[in-house]
Short mmCIF file of C-alpha atoms in Angstrom, two decimals:
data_model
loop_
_atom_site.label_atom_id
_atom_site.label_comp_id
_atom_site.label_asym_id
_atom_site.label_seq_id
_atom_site.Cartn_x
_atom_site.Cartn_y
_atom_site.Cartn_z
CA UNK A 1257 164.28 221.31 92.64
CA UNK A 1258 166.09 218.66 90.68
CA UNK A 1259 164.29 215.12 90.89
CA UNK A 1260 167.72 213.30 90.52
CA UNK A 1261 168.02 212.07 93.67
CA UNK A 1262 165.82 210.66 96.06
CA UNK A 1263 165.15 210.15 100.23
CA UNK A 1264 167.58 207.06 101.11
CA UNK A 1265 165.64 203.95 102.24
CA UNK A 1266 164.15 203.67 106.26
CA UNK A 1267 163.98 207.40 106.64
CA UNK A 1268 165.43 210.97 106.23
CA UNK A 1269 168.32 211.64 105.00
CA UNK A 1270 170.75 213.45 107.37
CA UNK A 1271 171.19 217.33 106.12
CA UNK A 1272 174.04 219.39 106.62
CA UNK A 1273 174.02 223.60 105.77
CA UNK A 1274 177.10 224.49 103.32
CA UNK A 1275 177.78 228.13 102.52
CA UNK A 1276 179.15 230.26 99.99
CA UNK A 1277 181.40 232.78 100.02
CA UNK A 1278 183.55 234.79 97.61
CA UNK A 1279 183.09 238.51 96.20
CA UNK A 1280 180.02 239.98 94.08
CA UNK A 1281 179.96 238.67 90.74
CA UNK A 1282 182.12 235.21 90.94
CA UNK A 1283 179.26 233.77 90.15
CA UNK A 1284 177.70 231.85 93.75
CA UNK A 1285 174.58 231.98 92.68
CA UNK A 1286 175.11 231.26 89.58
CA UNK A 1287 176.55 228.15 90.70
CA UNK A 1288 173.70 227.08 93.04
CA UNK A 1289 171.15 227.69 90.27
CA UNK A 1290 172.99 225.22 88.05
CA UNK A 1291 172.72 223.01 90.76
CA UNK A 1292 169.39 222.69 91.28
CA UNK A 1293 168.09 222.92 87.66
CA UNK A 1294 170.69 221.65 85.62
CA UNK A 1295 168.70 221.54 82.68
CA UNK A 1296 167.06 224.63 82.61
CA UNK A 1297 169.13 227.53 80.44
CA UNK A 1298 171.73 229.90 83.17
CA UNK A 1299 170.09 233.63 83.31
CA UNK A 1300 172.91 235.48 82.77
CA UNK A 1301 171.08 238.63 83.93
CA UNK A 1302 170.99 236.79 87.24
CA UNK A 1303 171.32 240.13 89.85
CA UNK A 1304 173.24 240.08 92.91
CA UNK A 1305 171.88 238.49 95.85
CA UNK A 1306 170.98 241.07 98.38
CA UNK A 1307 170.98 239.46 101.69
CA UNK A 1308 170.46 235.43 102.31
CA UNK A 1309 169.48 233.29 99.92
CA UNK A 1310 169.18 229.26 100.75
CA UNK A 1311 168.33 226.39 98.51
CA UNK A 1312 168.45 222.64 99.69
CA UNK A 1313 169.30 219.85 97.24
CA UNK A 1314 170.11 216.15 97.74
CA UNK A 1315 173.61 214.78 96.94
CA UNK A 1316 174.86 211.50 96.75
CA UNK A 1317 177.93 209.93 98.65
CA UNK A 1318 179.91 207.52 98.89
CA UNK A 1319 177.62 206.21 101.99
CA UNK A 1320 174.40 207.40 100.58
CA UNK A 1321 172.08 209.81 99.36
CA UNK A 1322 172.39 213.39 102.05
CA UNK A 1323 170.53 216.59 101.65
CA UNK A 1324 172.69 219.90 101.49
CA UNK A 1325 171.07 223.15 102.58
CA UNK A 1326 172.96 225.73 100.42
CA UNK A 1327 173.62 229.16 101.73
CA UNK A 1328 174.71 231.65 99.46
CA UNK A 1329 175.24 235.68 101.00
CA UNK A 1330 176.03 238.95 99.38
CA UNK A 1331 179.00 239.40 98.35
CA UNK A 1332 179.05 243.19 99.04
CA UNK A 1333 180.59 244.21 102.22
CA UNK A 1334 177.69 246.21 104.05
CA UNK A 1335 175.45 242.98 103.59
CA UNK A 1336 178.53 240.48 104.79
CA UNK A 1337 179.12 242.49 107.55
CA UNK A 1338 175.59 242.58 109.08
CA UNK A 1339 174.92 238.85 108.05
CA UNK A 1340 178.18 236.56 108.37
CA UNK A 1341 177.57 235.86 112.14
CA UNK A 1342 174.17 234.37 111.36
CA UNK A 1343 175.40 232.76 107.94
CA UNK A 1344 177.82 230.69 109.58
CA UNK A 1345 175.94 229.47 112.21
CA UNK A 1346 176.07 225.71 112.47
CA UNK A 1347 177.64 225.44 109.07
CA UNK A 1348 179.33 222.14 108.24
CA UNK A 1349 181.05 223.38 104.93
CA UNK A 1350 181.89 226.53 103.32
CA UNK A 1351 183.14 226.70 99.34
CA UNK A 1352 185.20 229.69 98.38
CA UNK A 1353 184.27 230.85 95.01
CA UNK A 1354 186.40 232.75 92.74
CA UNK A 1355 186.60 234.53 89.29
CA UNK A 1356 189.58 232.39 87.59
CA UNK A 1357 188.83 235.66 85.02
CA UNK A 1358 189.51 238.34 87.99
CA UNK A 1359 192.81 238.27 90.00
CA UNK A 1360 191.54 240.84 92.71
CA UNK A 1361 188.58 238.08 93.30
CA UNK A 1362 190.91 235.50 94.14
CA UNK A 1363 193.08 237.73 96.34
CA UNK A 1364 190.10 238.57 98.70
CA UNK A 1365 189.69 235.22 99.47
CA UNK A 1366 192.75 235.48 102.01
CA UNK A 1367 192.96 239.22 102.19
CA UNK A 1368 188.84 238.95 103.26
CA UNK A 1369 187.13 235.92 103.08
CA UNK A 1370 189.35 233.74 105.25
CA UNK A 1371 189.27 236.28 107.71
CA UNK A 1372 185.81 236.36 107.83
CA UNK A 1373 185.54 232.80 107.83
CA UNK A 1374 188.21 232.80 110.80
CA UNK A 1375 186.10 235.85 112.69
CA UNK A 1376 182.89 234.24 113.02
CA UNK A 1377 182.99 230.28 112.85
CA UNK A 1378 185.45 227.44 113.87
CA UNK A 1379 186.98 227.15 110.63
CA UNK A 1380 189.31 224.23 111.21
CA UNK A 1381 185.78 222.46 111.99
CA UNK A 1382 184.70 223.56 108.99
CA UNK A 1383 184.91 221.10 105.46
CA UNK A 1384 186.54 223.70 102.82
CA UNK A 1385 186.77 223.94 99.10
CA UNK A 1386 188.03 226.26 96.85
CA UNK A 1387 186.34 226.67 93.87
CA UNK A 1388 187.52 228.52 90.55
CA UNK A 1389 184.14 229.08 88.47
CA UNK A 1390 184.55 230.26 84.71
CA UNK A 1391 186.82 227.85 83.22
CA UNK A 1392 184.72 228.02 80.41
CA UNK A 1393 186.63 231.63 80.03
CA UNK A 1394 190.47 230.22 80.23
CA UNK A 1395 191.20 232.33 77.36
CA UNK A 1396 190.81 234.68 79.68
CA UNK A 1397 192.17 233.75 83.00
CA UNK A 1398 194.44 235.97 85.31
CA UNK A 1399 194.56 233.39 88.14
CA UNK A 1400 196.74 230.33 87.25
CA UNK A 1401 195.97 226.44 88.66
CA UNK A 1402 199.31 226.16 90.18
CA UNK A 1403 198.37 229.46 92.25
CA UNK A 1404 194.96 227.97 93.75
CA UNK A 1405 196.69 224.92 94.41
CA UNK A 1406 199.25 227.02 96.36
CA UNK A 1407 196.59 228.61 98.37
CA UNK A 1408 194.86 225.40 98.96
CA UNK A 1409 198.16 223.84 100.32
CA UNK A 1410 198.34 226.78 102.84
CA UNK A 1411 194.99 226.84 104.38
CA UNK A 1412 193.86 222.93 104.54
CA UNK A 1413 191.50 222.59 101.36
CA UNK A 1414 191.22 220.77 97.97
CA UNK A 1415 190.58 222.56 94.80
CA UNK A 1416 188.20 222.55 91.29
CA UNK A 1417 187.61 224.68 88.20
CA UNK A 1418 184.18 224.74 87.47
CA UNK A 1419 181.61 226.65 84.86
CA UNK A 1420 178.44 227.38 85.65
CA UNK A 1421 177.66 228.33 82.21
CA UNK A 1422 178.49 224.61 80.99
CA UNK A 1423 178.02 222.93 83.84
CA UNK A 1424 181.47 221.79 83.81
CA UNK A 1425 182.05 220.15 87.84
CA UNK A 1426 179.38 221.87 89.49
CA UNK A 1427 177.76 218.90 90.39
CA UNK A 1428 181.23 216.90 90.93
CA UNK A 1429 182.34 220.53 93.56
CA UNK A 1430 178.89 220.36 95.48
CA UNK A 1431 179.61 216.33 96.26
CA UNK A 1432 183.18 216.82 96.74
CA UNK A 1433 182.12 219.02 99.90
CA UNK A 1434 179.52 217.40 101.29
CA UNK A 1435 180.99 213.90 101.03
CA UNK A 1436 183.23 215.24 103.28
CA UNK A 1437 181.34 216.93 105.37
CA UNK A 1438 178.97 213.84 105.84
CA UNK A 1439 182.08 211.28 106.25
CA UNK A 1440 183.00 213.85 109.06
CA UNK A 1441 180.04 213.21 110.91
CA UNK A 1442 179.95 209.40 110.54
CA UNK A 1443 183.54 209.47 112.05
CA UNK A 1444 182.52 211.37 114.85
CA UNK A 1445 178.98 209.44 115.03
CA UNK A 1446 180.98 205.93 115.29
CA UNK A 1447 183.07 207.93 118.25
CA UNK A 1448 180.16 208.66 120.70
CA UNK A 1449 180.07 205.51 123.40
CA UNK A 1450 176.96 203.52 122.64
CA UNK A 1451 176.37 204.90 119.52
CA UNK A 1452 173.04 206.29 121.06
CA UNK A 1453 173.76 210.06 120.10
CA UNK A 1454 174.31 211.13 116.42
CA UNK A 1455 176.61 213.28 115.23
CA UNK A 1456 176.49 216.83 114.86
CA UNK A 1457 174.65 217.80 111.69
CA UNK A 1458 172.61 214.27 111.02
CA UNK A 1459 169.44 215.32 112.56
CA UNK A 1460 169.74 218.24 109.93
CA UNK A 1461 170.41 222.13 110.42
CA UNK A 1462 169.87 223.45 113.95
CA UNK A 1463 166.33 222.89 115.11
CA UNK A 1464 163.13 222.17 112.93
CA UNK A 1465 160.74 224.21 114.86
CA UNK A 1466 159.14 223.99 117.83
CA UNK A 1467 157.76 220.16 118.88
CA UNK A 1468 159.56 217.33 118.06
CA UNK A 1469 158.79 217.49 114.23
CA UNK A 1470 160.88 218.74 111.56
CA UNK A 1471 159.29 220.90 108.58
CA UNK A 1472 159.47 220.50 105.64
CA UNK A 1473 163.76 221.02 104.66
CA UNK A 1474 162.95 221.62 100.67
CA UNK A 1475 161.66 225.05 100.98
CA UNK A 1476 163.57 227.54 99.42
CA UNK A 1477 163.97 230.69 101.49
CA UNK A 1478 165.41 234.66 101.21
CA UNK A 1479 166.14 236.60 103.74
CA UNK A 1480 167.06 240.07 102.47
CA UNK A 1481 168.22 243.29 104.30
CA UNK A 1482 166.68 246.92 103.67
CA UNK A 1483 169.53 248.88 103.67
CA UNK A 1484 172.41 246.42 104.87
CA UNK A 1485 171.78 247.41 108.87
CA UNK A 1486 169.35 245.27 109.94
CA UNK A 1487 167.19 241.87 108.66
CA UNK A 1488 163.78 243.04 107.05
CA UNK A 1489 160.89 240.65 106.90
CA UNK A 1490 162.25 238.30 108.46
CA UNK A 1491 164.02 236.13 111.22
CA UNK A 1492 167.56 235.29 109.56
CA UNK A 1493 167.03 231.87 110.62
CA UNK A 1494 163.78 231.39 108.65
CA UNK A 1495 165.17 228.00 107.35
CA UNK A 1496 164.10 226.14 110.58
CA UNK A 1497 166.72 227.34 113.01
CA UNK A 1498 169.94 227.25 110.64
#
C-alpha cells in the first residue's frame, strides 16, 4: 500500500466500499494497481481478474483523510453473473470504466453494465463516475468526449479520461468518487436527530467481525470462483462483512 496518506487525527477514518465495473480488458485493475503503488512500473501482462479482487487505500477530501475499500470483479459474464449480487452489497460508489480505444466497451456500459448496476443495487443511492482509461492512446480513440459527456448527462454522473499507464487522473478519478461519496454521508450524518447515529458507511463496510472490534481494513483480499458457478475458498464477504 501507498504510505501517502495517513489515519486522520482522534481515530479511524470512516471507510466506504467503491466498485468497479466495465468489460474485460478496460483496464480496472489496471487502474487500482496504479492506485495503490503509483511508483512502482504498470505490468502490462497484468491477467484478468477471475472472481473478486479488493484493495483498500486512503484518500483525501475535502473534509479529511477517508479510506476506500476498492472492489474490482471480472469483467467476463459467467463470473458477473454469479458475483454482482454480493459485489454490490453495501457499496457507496461504483466507477464505470471504459476503453476510450474500444467503442463496443463503452456501449456495454448502458447496453450491460447499467443494467446490472440497476438489477442488483439502489443505484440512484449509489455515487457514480464514468471513467474513460487510455487517454494516453487518443491517437487511437473510437469513443469521443462529447459522447461520454452525453451519457453522463443521461444517467446522473460526472466524467474523466484517465491512463493508467501514465498515471494521468487516476488519483484525481478515485477522489472525485469518494469525496462524494463521503460528503453524502456527512449530509445524511448532520440529518439524524441528535446526531447520536452515524451515517451509513462511517463505521466502515458492513460489519468487522464478530465482537465489537473491527479487523484490520488494509488487508488485501481475492475471492475467486472455480468455474464461474459457485465461490471457491472462500466466503465472498471475506473483507469483514462487505
Amino acid at each position: 500500500m501507498s504510505g501517502r496518506a495517513t489515519s486522520t487525527p482522534g481515530g479511524k477514518p470512516p471507510l466506504y466500499k467503491i466498485v468497479m465495473l466495465g468489460d474485460s480488458g478496460v483496464g480496472k485493475t489496471s487502474l487500482v494497481a496504479r492506485l495503490t503503488n503509483p511508483d512502482r512500473p504498470l505490468n502490462h501482462d497484468i491477467s484478468a481478474t477471475m472472481g473478486i479482487e479488493f484493495d483498500t487505500q486512503m484518500l483525501d477530501t475535502p473534509q479529511g483523510k477517508v479510506k476506500a475499500q476498492i472492489w474490482d470483479t471480472a469483467g467476463q459474464e459467467r463470473f458477473a453473473r454469479v458475483l454482482l449480487p454480493t459485489y454490490f452489497r453495501k457499496a457507496k460508489g461504483v466507477i464505470l470504466v471504459y476503453d476510450i480505444t474500444n467503442a463496443k466497451s463503452f456501449e456495454s456500459l448502458s447496453e450491460r453494465w447499467m443494467a446490472q448496476l440497476n438489477d442488483h443495487s439502489n443505484a440512484d443511492d449509489l455515487a457514480k463516475l464514468l471513467v474513460g482509461n487510455k487517454s494516453d492512446l487518443d491517437g487511437s480513440r473510437e469513443v469521443s468526449q462529447e459522447k461520454a459527456s452525453a451519457f453522463c448527462q443521461e444517467y446522473g454522473m460526472e466524467f474523466l479520461e484517465t491512463s493508467a499507464k501514465s498515471g494521468d487522473n487516476v488519483l484525481k478519478a478515485f477522489e472525485k468518487l469518494i469525496g462524494i461519496v463521503h460528503d453524502r454521508a456527512l449530509n445524511a450524518q448532520s440529518k439524524n436527530k441528535g446526531g447520536s447515529a452515524p451515517a451509513a458507511g462511517l463505521k466502515g463496510v458492513g460489519g468487522t467481525g464478530g465482537g465489537g472490534g473491527q479487523k484490520e481494513e488494509d488487508t488485501d483480499g481475492t475471492v475467486k470462483l472455480d468455474d464461474g458457478s459457485a465461490p471457491a475458498g472462500g466466503d465472498p464477504n471475506g473483507c469483514g462483512g462487505c
